[in-house]
């Protein structure tokens, strides 16, 4: 079990009080030290795929000179189960998320599981500005230099990337009659759904997993994400849910008391000499959230090395 799972369990024993909600804060960005999506969780020296590159243009929607700058977009391909173009065998495409495409290809077992049944070609396309698909000569510092350059980092441009690459790939493989199904999870799932809507002539269907397609301000409640996390823990143990629910006020009260921060530091075995109550709350919230996000029925190495049903492991 991951070390931070043990620490979360320790927190359940230590914290006992009761404010109004476990979902105390609206969804926010969590400390980046917890997960590093730019680093594949498995070795890239495997037989899951072959790595290829496609020359992609910077801007699909304008006709300015800079629009025709190009960059190398990485994609991964697996043809071990493909029935070939003559049989019009399908092409399953993963619409890459905000990270290294290897990270997703090595943790998307479903596509590999069903490929033999459908005799499908598997393609995983990396999202622009991530992994090795960096514009401006592959120089990340140049690509992220200012808002003008970052303006080309958008879901609209990414979808156009995928459409352009897919059509070119089908043409080169004489597979224009092979139907395309797009797959994705989380942000990648949003992209998959949007791709089907925006490019119905390219993809005949989309499978979107855990995709908050309508999670935007004034459309969906800002608390919906945390409410789902809350329900994951509450459904596993009503008592432990109440303990976690009460822990936030316990941390705040302890942090504001004399010697409280030192007590928290020692109780949670924190190495740094100084912490704040807010940082500790953020760390715990991140841990609880990621345990719920990866509450798979089998062990996984997606966000961290975790056992099957990590929420149950945290609470037991």
PDB file of C-alpha atoms in Angstrom:
ATOM      1  CA  UNK A   1       0.000   0.000   0.000  1.00  0.00           C
ATOM      2  CA  UNK A   2       1.240   3.532  -0.768  1.00  0.00           C
ATOM      3  CA  UNK A   3       2.767   5.399   2.220  1.00  0.00           C
ATOM      4  CA  UNK A   4       0.271   8.225   1.949  1.00  0.00           C
ATOM      5  CA  UNK A   5      -2.582   5.706   2.322  1.00  0.00           C
ATOM      6  CA  UNK A   6      -1.164   4.761   5.723  1.00  0.00           C
ATOM      7  CA  UNK A   7      -0.949   8.426   6.652  1.00  0.00           C
ATOM      8  CA  UNK A   8      -4.552   9.015   5.671  1.00  0.00           C
ATOM      9  CA  UNK A   9      -5.566   6.081   7.854  1.00  0.00           C
ATOM     10  CA  UNK A  10      -3.619   7.629  10.711  1.00  0.00           C
ATOM     11  CA  UNK A  11      -5.523  10.862  10.217  1.00  0.00           C
ATOM     12  CA  UNK A  12      -8.838   9.060  10.670  1.00  0.00           C
ATOM     13  CA  UNK A  13      -7.733   7.927  14.106  1.00  0.00           C
ATOM     14  CA  UNK A  14      -6.465  11.355  15.102  1.00  0.00           C
ATOM     15  CA  UNK A  15      -9.214  13.697  13.886  1.00  0.00           C
ATOM     16  CA  UNK A  16     -12.654  13.640  15.588  1.00  0.00           C
ATOM     17  CA  UNK A  17     -15.130  16.548  15.260  1.00  0.00           C
ATOM     18  CA  UNK A  18     -18.008  17.662  12.966  1.00  0.00           C
ATOM     19  CA  UNK A  19     -18.452  20.722  10.729  1.00  0.00           C
ATOM     20  CA  UNK A  20     -21.096  20.953   8.028  1.00  0.00           C
ATOM     21  CA  UNK A  21     -19.483  19.127   5.128  1.00  0.00           C
ATOM     22  CA  UNK A  22     -16.660  16.859   4.050  1.00  0.00           C
ATOM     23  CA  UNK A  23     -16.876  18.620   0.679  1.00  0.00           C
ATOM     24  CA  UNK A  24     -15.718  21.745   2.464  1.00  0.00           C
ATOM     25  CA  UNK A  25     -14.077  23.476  -0.454  1.00  0.00           C
ATOM     26  CA  UNK A  26     -15.146  23.729  -4.099  1.00  0.00           C
ATOM     27  CA  UNK A  27     -12.986  21.783  -6.526  1.00  0.00           C
ATOM     28  CA  UNK A  28      -9.510  23.266  -6.825  1.00  0.00           C
ATOM     29  CA  UNK A  29      -6.096  22.385  -8.110  1.00  0.00           C
ATOM     30  CA  UNK A  30      -4.184  20.112  -5.806  1.00  0.00           C
ATOM     31  CA  UNK A  31      -0.474  20.033  -4.891  1.00  0.00           C
ATOM     32  CA  UNK A  32       1.471  18.954  -7.966  1.00  0.00           C
ATOM     33  CA  UNK A  33       3.827  16.821  -5.886  1.00  0.00           C
ATOM     34  CA  UNK A  34       1.162  14.140  -5.515  1.00  0.00           C
ATOM     35  CA  UNK A  35       1.205  13.080  -9.134  1.00  0.00           C
ATOM     36  CA  UNK A  36       3.467  13.790 -12.079  1.00  0.00           C
ATOM     37  CA  UNK A  37       1.538  13.172 -15.295  1.00  0.00           C
ATOM     38  CA  UNK A  38       4.548  14.037 -17.419  1.00  0.00           C
ATOM     39  CA  UNK A  39       6.283  10.878 -16.179  1.00  0.00           C
ATOM     40  CA  UNK A  40       4.946   7.536 -17.450  1.00  0.00           C
ATOM     41  CA  UNK A  41       4.084   5.178 -14.623  1.00  0.00           C
ATOM     42  CA  UNK A  42       5.504   2.229 -16.524  1.00  0.00           C
ATOM     43  CA  UNK A  43       8.558   1.739 -18.654  1.00  0.00           C
ATOM     44  CA  UNK A  44       8.139   2.880 -22.252  1.00  0.00           C
ATOM     45  CA  UNK A  45      10.236  -0.098 -23.335  1.00  0.00           C
ATOM     46  CA  UNK A  46       7.280  -2.383 -23.874  1.00  0.00           C
ATOM     47  CA  UNK A  47       5.338  -4.151 -26.591  1.00  0.00           C
ATOM     48  CA  UNK A  48       2.108  -2.250 -26.095  1.00  0.00           C
ATOM     49  CA  UNK A  49       2.709   0.193 -28.926  1.00  0.00           C
ATOM     50  CA  UNK A  50       4.997   1.711 -31.516  1.00  0.00           C
ATOM     51  CA  UNK A  51       5.859   5.393 -31.247  1.00  0.00           C
ATOM     52  CA  UNK A  52       5.318   7.602 -34.269  1.00  0.00           C
ATOM     53  CA  UNK A  53       5.194  11.321 -35.073  1.00  0.00           C
ATOM     54  CA  UNK A  54       2.947  13.446 -37.258  1.00  0.00           C
ATOM     55  CA  UNK A  55       3.791  16.907 -38.595  1.00  0.00           C
ATOM     56  CA  UNK A  56       1.008  19.092 -37.211  1.00  0.00           C
ATOM     57  CA  UNK A  57       0.310  22.769 -37.929  1.00  0.00           C
ATOM     58  CA  UNK A  58       0.175  25.273 -35.084  1.00  0.00           C
ATOM     59  CA  UNK A  59      -3.176  26.914 -35.893  1.00  0.00           C
ATOM     60  CA  UNK A  60      -6.054  25.220 -37.708  1.00  0.00           C
ATOM     61  CA  UNK A  61      -8.408  28.200 -37.797  1.00  0.00           C
ATOM     62  CA  UNK A  62      -6.502  31.265 -38.985  1.00  0.00           C
ATOM     63  CA  UNK A  63      -4.508  32.150 -42.060  1.00  0.00           C
ATOM     64  CA  UNK A  64      -1.757  34.241 -40.533  1.00  0.00           C
ATOM     65  CA  UNK A  65       1.839  33.365 -41.434  1.00  0.00           C
ATOM     66  CA  UNK A  66       2.536  32.001 -37.960  1.00  0.00           C
ATOM     67  CA  UNK A  67      -0.433  29.660 -38.269  1.00  0.00           C
ATOM     68  CA  UNK A  68       1.528  27.466 -40.633  1.00  0.00           C
ATOM     69  CA  UNK A  69       4.334  26.775 -38.206  1.00  0.00           C
ATOM     70  CA  UNK A  70       4.566  23.069 -37.504  1.00  0.00           C
ATOM     71  CA  UNK A  71       5.452  20.784 -34.642  1.00  0.00           C
ATOM     72  CA  UNK A  72       5.885  17.057 -34.217  1.00  0.00           C
ATOM     73  CA  UNK A  73       2.867  15.457 -32.591  1.00  0.00           C
ATOM     74  CA  UNK A  74       3.494  12.091 -31.027  1.00  0.00           C
ATOM     75  CA  UNK A  75       1.101   9.190 -31.283  1.00  0.00           C
ATOM     76  CA  UNK A  76       1.282   5.556 -30.264  1.00  0.00           C
ATOM     77  CA  UNK A  77      -0.072   2.722 -32.369  1.00  0.00           C
ATOM     78  CA  UNK A  78      -0.819  -0.965 -31.801  1.00  0.00           C
ATOM     79  CA  UNK A  79      -1.814  -3.084 -34.810  1.00  0.00           C
ATOM     80  CA  UNK A  80      -1.415  -6.556 -33.321  1.00  0.00           C
ATOM     81  CA  UNK A  81      -5.179  -7.225 -33.404  1.00  0.00           C
ATOM     82  CA  UNK A  82      -6.121  -5.175 -36.432  1.00  0.00           C
ATOM     83  CA  UNK A  83      -8.090  -6.934 -39.124  1.00  0.00           C
ATOM     84  CA  UNK A  84      -6.805  -4.546 -41.773  1.00  0.00           C
ATOM     85  CA  UNK A  85      -8.431  -2.129 -44.210  1.00  0.00           C
ATOM     86  CA  UNK A  86      -9.789  -4.770 -46.570  1.00  0.00           C
ATOM     87  CA  UNK A  87     -12.110  -6.072 -43.855  1.00  0.00           C
ATOM     88  CA  UNK A  88     -12.960  -2.496 -42.804  1.00  0.00           C
ATOM     89  CA  UNK A  89     -11.752  -3.296 -39.319  1.00  0.00           C
ATOM     90  CA  UNK A  90     -12.301  -0.409 -36.880  1.00  0.00           C
ATOM     91  CA  UNK A  91      -9.817   2.070 -35.489  1.00  0.00           C
ATOM     92  CA  UNK A  92     -10.003   2.871 -31.773  1.00  0.00           C
ATOM     93  CA  UNK A  93      -8.473   6.258 -30.956  1.00  0.00           C
ATOM     94  CA  UNK A  94      -7.657   7.571 -27.500  1.00  0.00           C
ATOM     95  CA  UNK A  95      -7.942  11.369 -27.349  1.00  0.00           C
ATOM     96  CA  UNK A  96      -4.985  12.281 -25.168  1.00  0.00           C
ATOM     97  CA  UNK A  97      -5.293  14.166 -21.888  1.00  0.00           C
ATOM     98  CA  UNK A  98      -3.173  16.839 -20.266  1.00  0.00           C
ATOM     99  CA  UNK A  99      -0.029  14.748 -19.956  1.00  0.00           C
ATOM    100  CA  UNK A 100       2.447  12.345 -21.466  1.00  0.00           C
ATOM    101  CA  UNK A 101       0.506  10.025 -23.794  1.00  0.00           C
ATOM    102  CA  UNK A 102       2.481   7.001 -22.596  1.00  0.00           C
ATOM    103  CA  UNK A 103       1.005   7.553 -19.149  1.00  0.00           C
ATOM    104  CA  UNK A 104      -2.491   7.043 -20.553  1.00  0.00           C
ATOM    105  CA  UNK A 105      -1.656   4.300 -23.049  1.00  0.00           C
ATOM    106  CA  UNK A 106      -0.109   2.205 -20.284  1.00  0.00           C
ATOM    107  CA  UNK A 107      -3.117   2.625 -18.000  1.00  0.00           C
ATOM    108  CA  UNK A 108      -5.973   2.151 -20.451  1.00  0.00           C
ATOM    109  CA  UNK A 109      -6.435  -1.598 -20.341  1.00  0.00           C
ATOM    110  CA  UNK A 110      -9.999  -1.587 -21.647  1.00  0.00           C
ATOM    111  CA  UNK A 111      -8.969  -0.724 -25.197  1.00  0.00           C
ATOM    112  CA  UNK A 112      -6.389  -3.527 -25.229  1.00  0.00           C
ATOM    113  CA  UNK A 113      -8.954  -5.950 -23.806  1.00  0.00           C
ATOM    114  CA  UNK A 114     -11.560  -5.353 -26.506  1.00  0.00           C
ATOM    115  CA  UNK A 115      -9.239  -4.867 -29.490  1.00  0.00           C
ATOM    116  CA  UNK A 116      -8.994  -8.627 -30.318  1.00  0.00           C
ATOM    117  CA  UNK A 117     -12.773  -9.032 -30.307  1.00  0.00           C
ATOM    118  CA  UNK A 118     -13.298  -6.156 -32.731  1.00  0.00           C
ATOM    119  CA  UNK A 119     -10.008  -6.689 -34.608  1.00  0.00           C
ATOM    120  CA  UNK A 120      -9.286  -3.024 -33.947  1.00  0.00           C
ATOM    121  CA  UNK A 121      -6.293  -0.826 -34.578  1.00  0.00           C
ATOM    122  CA  UNK A 122      -5.363   1.139 -31.442  1.00  0.00           C
ATOM    123  CA  UNK A 123      -4.092   4.713 -31.659  1.00  0.00           C
ATOM    124  CA  UNK A 124      -3.230   7.000 -28.740  1.00  0.00           C
ATOM    125  CA  UNK A 125      -2.721  10.640 -29.721  1.00  0.00           C
ATOM    126  CA  UNK A 126      -0.791  13.034 -27.494  1.00  0.00           C
ATOM    127  CA  UNK A 127      -2.340  16.397 -26.647  1.00  0.00           C
ATOM    128  CA  UNK A 128      -0.470  19.417 -27.989  1.00  0.00           C
ATOM    129  CA  UNK A 129       1.828  21.176 -25.492  1.00  0.00           C
ATOM    130  CA  UNK A 130       2.256  17.984 -23.437  1.00  0.00           C
ATOM    131  CA  UNK A 131       4.749  15.141 -23.402  1.00  0.00           C
ATOM    132  CA  UNK A 132       6.876  15.401 -26.526  1.00  0.00           C
ATOM    133  CA  UNK A 133       4.268  17.186 -28.639  1.00  0.00           C
ATOM    134  CA  UNK A 134       5.597  20.663 -27.974  1.00  0.00           C
ATOM    135  CA  UNK A 135       5.355  23.465 -30.568  1.00  0.00           C
ATOM    136  CA  UNK A 136       8.131  25.996 -31.153  1.00  0.00           C
ATOM    137  CA  UNK A 137      10.802  23.457 -31.943  1.00  0.00           C
ATOM    138  CA  UNK A 138       9.926  21.218 -29.026  1.00  0.00           C
ATOM    139  CA  UNK A 139      11.153  23.863 -26.589  1.00  0.00           C
ATOM    140  CA  UNK A 140       8.776  23.885 -23.619  1.00  0.00           C
ATOM    141  CA  UNK A 141      10.076  27.227 -22.313  1.00  0.00           C
ATOM    142  CA  UNK A 142       9.426  28.900 -25.653  1.00  0.00           C
ATOM    143  CA  UNK A 143       6.004  27.262 -26.029  1.00  0.00           C
ATOM    144  CA  UNK A 144       4.920  28.390 -22.566  1.00  0.00           C
ATOM    145  CA  UNK A 145       6.635  31.766 -22.755  1.00  0.00           C
ATOM    146  CA  UNK A 146       3.624  34.069 -22.992  1.00  0.00           C
ATOM    147  CA  UNK A 147      -0.137  34.187 -23.391  1.00  0.00           C
ATOM    148  CA  UNK A 148       0.077  34.612 -27.153  1.00  0.00           C
ATOM    149  CA  UNK A 149       1.875  31.316 -27.559  1.00  0.00           C
ATOM    150  CA  UNK A 150      -0.231  29.597 -24.926  1.00  0.00           C
ATOM    151  CA  UNK A 151      -3.286  30.730 -26.855  1.00  0.00           C
ATOM    152  CA  UNK A 152      -2.661  27.800 -29.191  1.00  0.00           C
ATOM    153  CA  UNK A 153      -3.119  25.432 -26.251  1.00  0.00           C
ATOM    154  CA  UNK A 154      -6.869  24.898 -26.414  1.00  0.00           C
ATOM    155  CA  UNK A 155      -9.313  22.035 -26.634  1.00  0.00           C
ATOM    156  CA  UNK A 156     -10.538  23.374 -29.985  1.00  0.00           C
ATOM    157  CA  UNK A 157      -7.060  23.193 -31.492  1.00  0.00           C
ATOM    158  CA  UNK A 158      -6.483  19.783 -29.914  1.00  0.00           C
ATOM    159  CA  UNK A 159      -9.663  18.377 -31.469  1.00  0.00           C
ATOM    160  CA  UNK A 160      -8.586  19.690 -34.859  1.00  0.00           C
ATOM    161  CA  UNK A 161      -5.202  18.024 -34.323  1.00  0.00           C
ATOM    162  CA  UNK A 162      -6.898  14.693 -33.737  1.00  0.00           C
ATOM    163  CA  UNK A 163      -9.154  15.024 -36.777  1.00  0.00           C
ATOM    164  CA  UNK A 164      -6.237  15.951 -39.041  1.00  0.00           C
ATOM    165  CA  UNK A 165      -4.038  13.127 -37.777  1.00  0.00           C
ATOM    166  CA  UNK A 166      -6.796  10.504 -37.970  1.00  0.00           C
ATOM    167  CA  UNK A 167      -7.749  11.379 -41.534  1.00  0.00           C
ATOM    168  CA  UNK A 168      -4.124  11.389 -42.655  1.00  0.00           C
ATOM    169  CA  UNK A 169      -3.466   8.063 -40.924  1.00  0.00           C
ATOM    170  CA  UNK A 170      -6.504   6.449 -42.548  1.00  0.00           C
ATOM    171  CA  UNK A 171      -5.448   7.730 -45.945  1.00  0.00           C
ATOM    172  CA  UNK A 172      -1.886   6.455 -45.571  1.00  0.00           C
ATOM    173  CA  UNK A 173      -3.115   3.047 -44.455  1.00  0.00           C
ATOM    174  CA  UNK A 174      -5.749   2.908 -47.231  1.00  0.00           C
ATOM    175  CA  UNK A 175      -8.293   2.543 -44.448  1.00  0.00           C
ATOM    176  CA  UNK A 176     -10.763   5.289 -45.357  1.00  0.00           C
ATOM    177  CA  UNK A 177     -13.647   2.843 -44.922  1.00  0.00           C
ATOM    178  CA  UNK A 178     -12.561   1.771 -41.431  1.00  0.00           C
ATOM    179  CA  UNK A 179     -14.883   3.280 -38.823  1.00  0.00           C
ATOM    180  CA  UNK A 180     -13.348   5.290 -35.998  1.00  0.00           C
ATOM    181  CA  UNK A 181     -14.428   5.169 -32.353  1.00  0.00           C
ATOM    182  CA  UNK A 182     -12.824   7.632 -29.963  1.00  0.00           C
ATOM    183  CA  UNK A 183     -12.135   6.855 -26.313  1.00  0.00           C
ATOM    184  CA  UNK A 184     -11.165   9.015 -23.378  1.00  0.00           C
ATOM    185  CA  UNK A 185     -11.278   9.438 -19.625  1.00  0.00           C
ATOM    186  CA  UNK A 186     -11.625  12.588 -17.514  1.00  0.00           C
ATOM    187  CA  UNK A 187     -10.504  15.535 -19.692  1.00  0.00           C
ATOM    188  CA  UNK A 188      -9.713  13.034 -22.429  1.00  0.00           C
ATOM    189  CA  UNK A 189     -13.297  11.814 -22.112  1.00  0.00           C
ATOM    190  CA  UNK A 190     -14.567  15.351 -22.550  1.00  0.00           C
ATOM    191  CA  UNK A 191     -12.464  15.603 -25.692  1.00  0.00           C
ATOM    192  CA  UNK A 192     -13.817  12.293 -26.980  1.00  0.00           C
ATOM    193  CA  UNK A 193     -17.440  13.406 -26.533  1.00  0.00           C
ATOM    194  CA  UNK A 194     -16.773  16.800 -28.062  1.00  0.00           C
ATOM    195  CA  UNK A 195     -14.912  15.176 -30.941  1.00  0.00           C
ATOM    196  CA  UNK A 196     -17.919  13.049 -31.816  1.00  0.00           C
ATOM    197  CA  UNK A 197     -20.132  16.156 -31.760  1.00  0.00           C
ATOM    198  CA  UNK A 198     -17.767  18.369 -33.738  1.00  0.00           C
ATOM    199  CA  UNK A 199     -16.374  15.799 -36.178  1.00  0.00           C
ATOM    200  CA  UNK A 200     -19.190  13.284 -36.791  1.00  0.00           C
ATOM    201  CA  UNK A 201     -17.785  12.627 -40.264  1.00  0.00           C
ATOM    202  CA  UNK A 202     -14.545  11.364 -38.686  1.00  0.00           C
ATOM    203  CA  UNK A 203     -15.810   9.323 -35.704  1.00  0.00           C
ATOM    204  CA  UNK A 204     -19.006   7.267 -35.650  1.00  0.00           C
ATOM    205  CA  UNK A 205     -19.018   7.023 -31.854  1.00  0.00           C
ATOM    206  CA  UNK A 206     -17.324   7.972 -28.605  1.00  0.00           C
ATOM    207  CA  UNK A 207     -16.864   6.303 -25.237  1.00  0.00           C
ATOM    208  CA  UNK A 208     -16.275   8.855 -22.491  1.00  0.00           C
ATOM    209  CA  UNK A 209     -15.404   7.681 -18.993  1.00  0.00           C
ATOM    210  CA  UNK A 210     -15.587   9.978 -15.954  1.00  0.00           C
ATOM    211  CA  UNK A 211     -15.966  12.917 -18.310  1.00  0.00           C
ATOM    212  CA  UNK A 212     -17.456  16.064 -16.702  1.00  0.00           C
ATOM    213  CA  UNK A 213     -18.676  17.366 -20.054  1.00  0.00           C
ATOM    214  CA  UNK A 214     -20.947  20.008 -18.483  1.00  0.00           C
ATOM    215  CA  UNK A 215     -18.700  20.898 -15.540  1.00  0.00           C
ATOM    216  CA  UNK A 216     -18.617  24.613 -16.233  1.00  0.00           C
ATOM    217  CA  UNK A 217     -19.589  27.661 -14.222  1.00  0.00           C
ATOM    218  CA  UNK A 218     -23.324  28.422 -14.180  1.00  0.00           C
ATOM    219  CA  UNK A 219     -24.096  25.013 -15.740  1.00  0.00           C
ATOM    220  CA  UNK A 220     -23.190  22.487 -13.038  1.00  0.00           C
ATOM    221  CA  UNK A 221     -22.873  23.038  -9.289  1.00  0.00           C
ATOM    222  CA  UNK A 222     -19.350  23.814  -8.171  1.00  0.00           C
ATOM    223  CA  UNK A 223     -19.831  21.241  -5.402  1.00  0.00           C
ATOM    224  CA  UNK A 224     -20.822  18.311  -7.647  1.00  0.00           C
ATOM    225  CA  UNK A 225     -17.276  16.936  -7.864  1.00  0.00           C
ATOM    226  CA  UNK A 226     -16.735  16.962  -4.109  1.00  0.00           C
ATOM    227  CA  UNK A 227     -20.220  15.573  -3.521  1.00  0.00           C
ATOM    228  CA  UNK A 228     -19.263  12.497  -5.553  1.00  0.00           C
ATOM    229  CA  UNK A 229     -16.035  12.094  -3.566  1.00  0.00           C
ATOM    230  CA  UNK A 230     -18.047  12.420  -0.355  1.00  0.00           C
ATOM    231  CA  UNK A 231     -20.501   9.768  -1.451  1.00  0.00           C
ATOM    232  CA  UNK A 232     -17.668   7.325  -2.226  1.00  0.00           C
ATOM    233  CA  UNK A 233     -16.486   7.446   1.378  1.00  0.00           C
ATOM    234  CA  UNK A 234     -19.972   7.669   2.884  1.00  0.00           C
ATOM    235  CA  UNK A 235     -21.154   4.577   1.012  1.00  0.00           C
ATOM    236  CA  UNK A 236     -18.168   2.629   2.339  1.00  0.00           C
ATOM    237  CA  UNK A 237     -18.498   3.692   5.988  1.00  0.00           C
ATOM    238  CA  UNK A 238     -20.958   6.143   7.510  1.00  0.00           C
ATOM    239  CA  UNK A 239     -18.878   6.356  10.689  1.00  0.00           C
ATOM    240  CA  UNK A 240     -15.599   7.068   8.912  1.00  0.00           C
ATOM    241  CA  UNK A 241     -17.358   9.613   6.736  1.00  0.00           C
ATOM    242  CA  UNK A 242     -18.393  11.466   9.904  1.00  0.00           C
ATOM    243  CA  UNK A 243     -14.829  11.312  11.218  1.00  0.00           C
ATOM    244  CA  UNK A 244     -13.453  12.823   8.022  1.00  0.00           C
ATOM    245  CA  UNK A 245     -16.258  15.379   7.983  1.00  0.00           C
ATOM    246  CA  UNK A 246     -15.257  16.526  11.435  1.00  0.00           C
ATOM    247  CA  UNK A 247     -11.526  16.515  10.795  1.00  0.00           C
ATOM    248  CA  UNK A 248     -11.422  19.885   9.025  1.00  0.00           C
ATOM    249  CA  UNK A 249     -12.561  21.912  12.016  1.00  0.00           C
ATOM    250  CA  UNK A 250     -10.291  19.839  14.273  1.00  0.00           C
ATOM    251  CA  UNK A 251      -7.300  20.771  12.099  1.00  0.00           C
ATOM    252  CA  UNK A 252      -8.289  24.443  12.003  1.00  0.00           C
ATOM    253  CA  UNK A 253      -8.832  24.648  15.751  1.00  0.00           C
ATOM    254  CA  UNK A 254      -5.573  22.842  16.478  1.00  0.00           C
ATOM    255  CA  UNK A 255      -3.615  24.976  13.993  1.00  0.00           C
ATOM    256  CA  UNK A 256      -4.888  28.199  15.587  1.00  0.00           C
ATOM    257  CA  UNK A 257      -4.050  27.101  19.136  1.00  0.00           C
ATOM    258  CA  UNK A 258      -0.727  27.621  20.914  1.00  0.00           C
ATOM    259  CA  UNK A 259       1.674  24.886  19.848  1.00  0.00           C
ATOM    260  CA  UNK A 260      -0.975  23.451  17.559  1.00  0.00           C
ATOM    261  CA  UNK A 261       1.080  23.477  14.364  1.00  0.00           C
ATOM    262  CA  UNK A 262       3.868  21.573  16.052  1.00  0.00           C
ATOM    263  CA  UNK A 263       1.316  19.051  17.315  1.00  0.00           C
ATOM    264  CA  UNK A 264      -0.028  18.616  13.789  1.00  0.00           C
ATOM    265  CA  UNK A 265       3.476  18.288  12.394  1.00  0.00           C
ATOM    266  CA  UNK A 266       4.335  15.508  14.839  1.00  0.00           C
ATOM    267  CA  UNK A 267       0.939  13.792  14.561  1.00  0.00           C
ATOM    268  CA  UNK A 268       1.203  13.552  10.800  1.00  0.00           C
ATOM    269  CA  UNK A 269       4.952  12.846  10.814  1.00  0.00           C
ATOM    270  CA  UNK A 270       5.671  15.865   8.626  1.00  0.00           C
ATOM    271  CA  UNK A 271       9.373  16.416   8.057  1.00  0.00           C
ATOM    272  CA  UNK A 272       9.237  20.175   7.453  1.00  0.00           C
ATOM    273  CA  UNK A 273       9.662  22.354  10.510  1.00  0.00           C
ATOM    274  CA  UNK A 274       6.794  24.602   9.511  1.00  0.00           C
ATOM    275  CA  UNK A 275       3.367  23.805   8.140  1.00  0.00           C
ATOM    276  CA  UNK A 276       0.046  25.604   7.978  1.00  0.00           C
ATOM    277  CA  UNK A 277      -3.402  24.263   8.675  1.00  0.00           C
ATOM    278  CA  UNK A 278      -4.488  25.162   5.156  1.00  0.00           C
ATOM    279  CA  UNK A 279      -1.652  23.244   3.544  1.00  0.00           C
ATOM    280  CA  UNK A 280      -2.388  20.181   5.661  1.00  0.00           C
ATOM    281  CA  UNK A 281      -6.067  20.353   4.738  1.00  0.00           C
ATOM    282  CA  UNK A 282      -5.135  20.636   1.080  1.00  0.00           C
ATOM    283  CA  UNK A 283      -2.804  17.644   1.304  1.00  0.00           C
ATOM    284  CA  UNK A 284      -5.467  15.491   2.980  1.00  0.00           C
ATOM    285  CA  UNK A 285      -8.143  16.621   0.567  1.00  0.00           C
ATOM    286  CA  UNK A 286      -5.863  15.662  -2.327  1.00  0.00           C
ATOM    287  CA  UNK A 287      -5.187  12.239  -0.843  1.00  0.00           C
ATOM    288  CA  UNK A 288      -8.877  11.530  -0.252  1.00  0.00           C
ATOM    289  CA  UNK A 289      -9.746  12.761  -3.731  1.00  0.00           C
ATOM    290  CA  UNK A 290      -7.164  10.664  -5.544  1.00  0.00           C
ATOM    291  CA  UNK A 291      -8.095   7.575  -3.539  1.00  0.00           C
ATOM    292  CA  UNK A 292     -11.649   8.037  -4.755  1.00  0.00           C
ATOM    293  CA  UNK A 293     -10.650   8.865  -8.329  1.00  0.00           C
ATOM    294  CA  UNK A 294      -8.702   5.616  -8.579  1.00  0.00           C
ATOM    295  CA  UNK A 295     -11.095   3.435  -6.591  1.00  0.00           C
ATOM    296  CA  UNK A 296     -10.651   0.587  -9.058  1.00  0.00           C
ATOM    297  CA  UNK A 297     -11.481  -3.067  -8.301  1.00  0.00           C
ATOM    298  CA  UNK A 298      -7.910  -4.071  -9.190  1.00  0.00           C
ATOM    299  CA  UNK A 299      -4.484  -2.770  -8.090  1.00  0.00           C
ATOM    300  CA  UNK A 300      -3.289   0.179 -10.174  1.00  0.00           C
ATOM    301  CA  UNK A 301      -0.247   2.354 -10.704  1.00  0.00           C
ATOM    302  CA  UNK A 302      -2.065   5.241 -12.357  1.00  0.00           C
ATOM    303  CA  UNK A 303      -1.676   8.098  -9.866  1.00  0.00           C
ATOM    304  CA  UNK A 304       0.342   6.168  -7.290  1.00  0.00           C
ATOM    305  CA  UNK A 305       0.925   2.495  -6.459  1.00  0.00           C
ATOM    306  CA  UNK A 306      -2.450   1.558  -4.994  1.00  0.00           C
ATOM    307  CA  UNK A 307      -4.247  -1.638  -3.973  1.00  0.00           C
ATOM    308  CA  UNK A 308      -7.672  -2.629  -5.228  1.00  0.00           C
ATOM    309  CA  UNK A 309     -10.517  -0.563  -3.737  1.00  0.00           C
ATOM    310  CA  UNK A 310      -8.243   2.070  -2.125  1.00  0.00           C
ATOM    311  CA  UNK A 311     -11.160   3.879  -0.448  1.00  0.00           C
ATOM    312  CA  UNK A 312     -11.968   0.690   1.450  1.00  0.00           C
ATOM    313  CA  UNK A 313      -8.282   0.293   2.328  1.00  0.00           C
ATOM    314  CA  UNK A 314      -8.174   3.844   3.706  1.00  0.00           C
ATOM    315  CA  UNK A 315     -11.184   3.283   5.934  1.00  0.00           C
ATOM    316  CA  UNK A 316     -10.440  -0.252   7.146  1.00  0.00           C
TER     317      UNK A 316
END
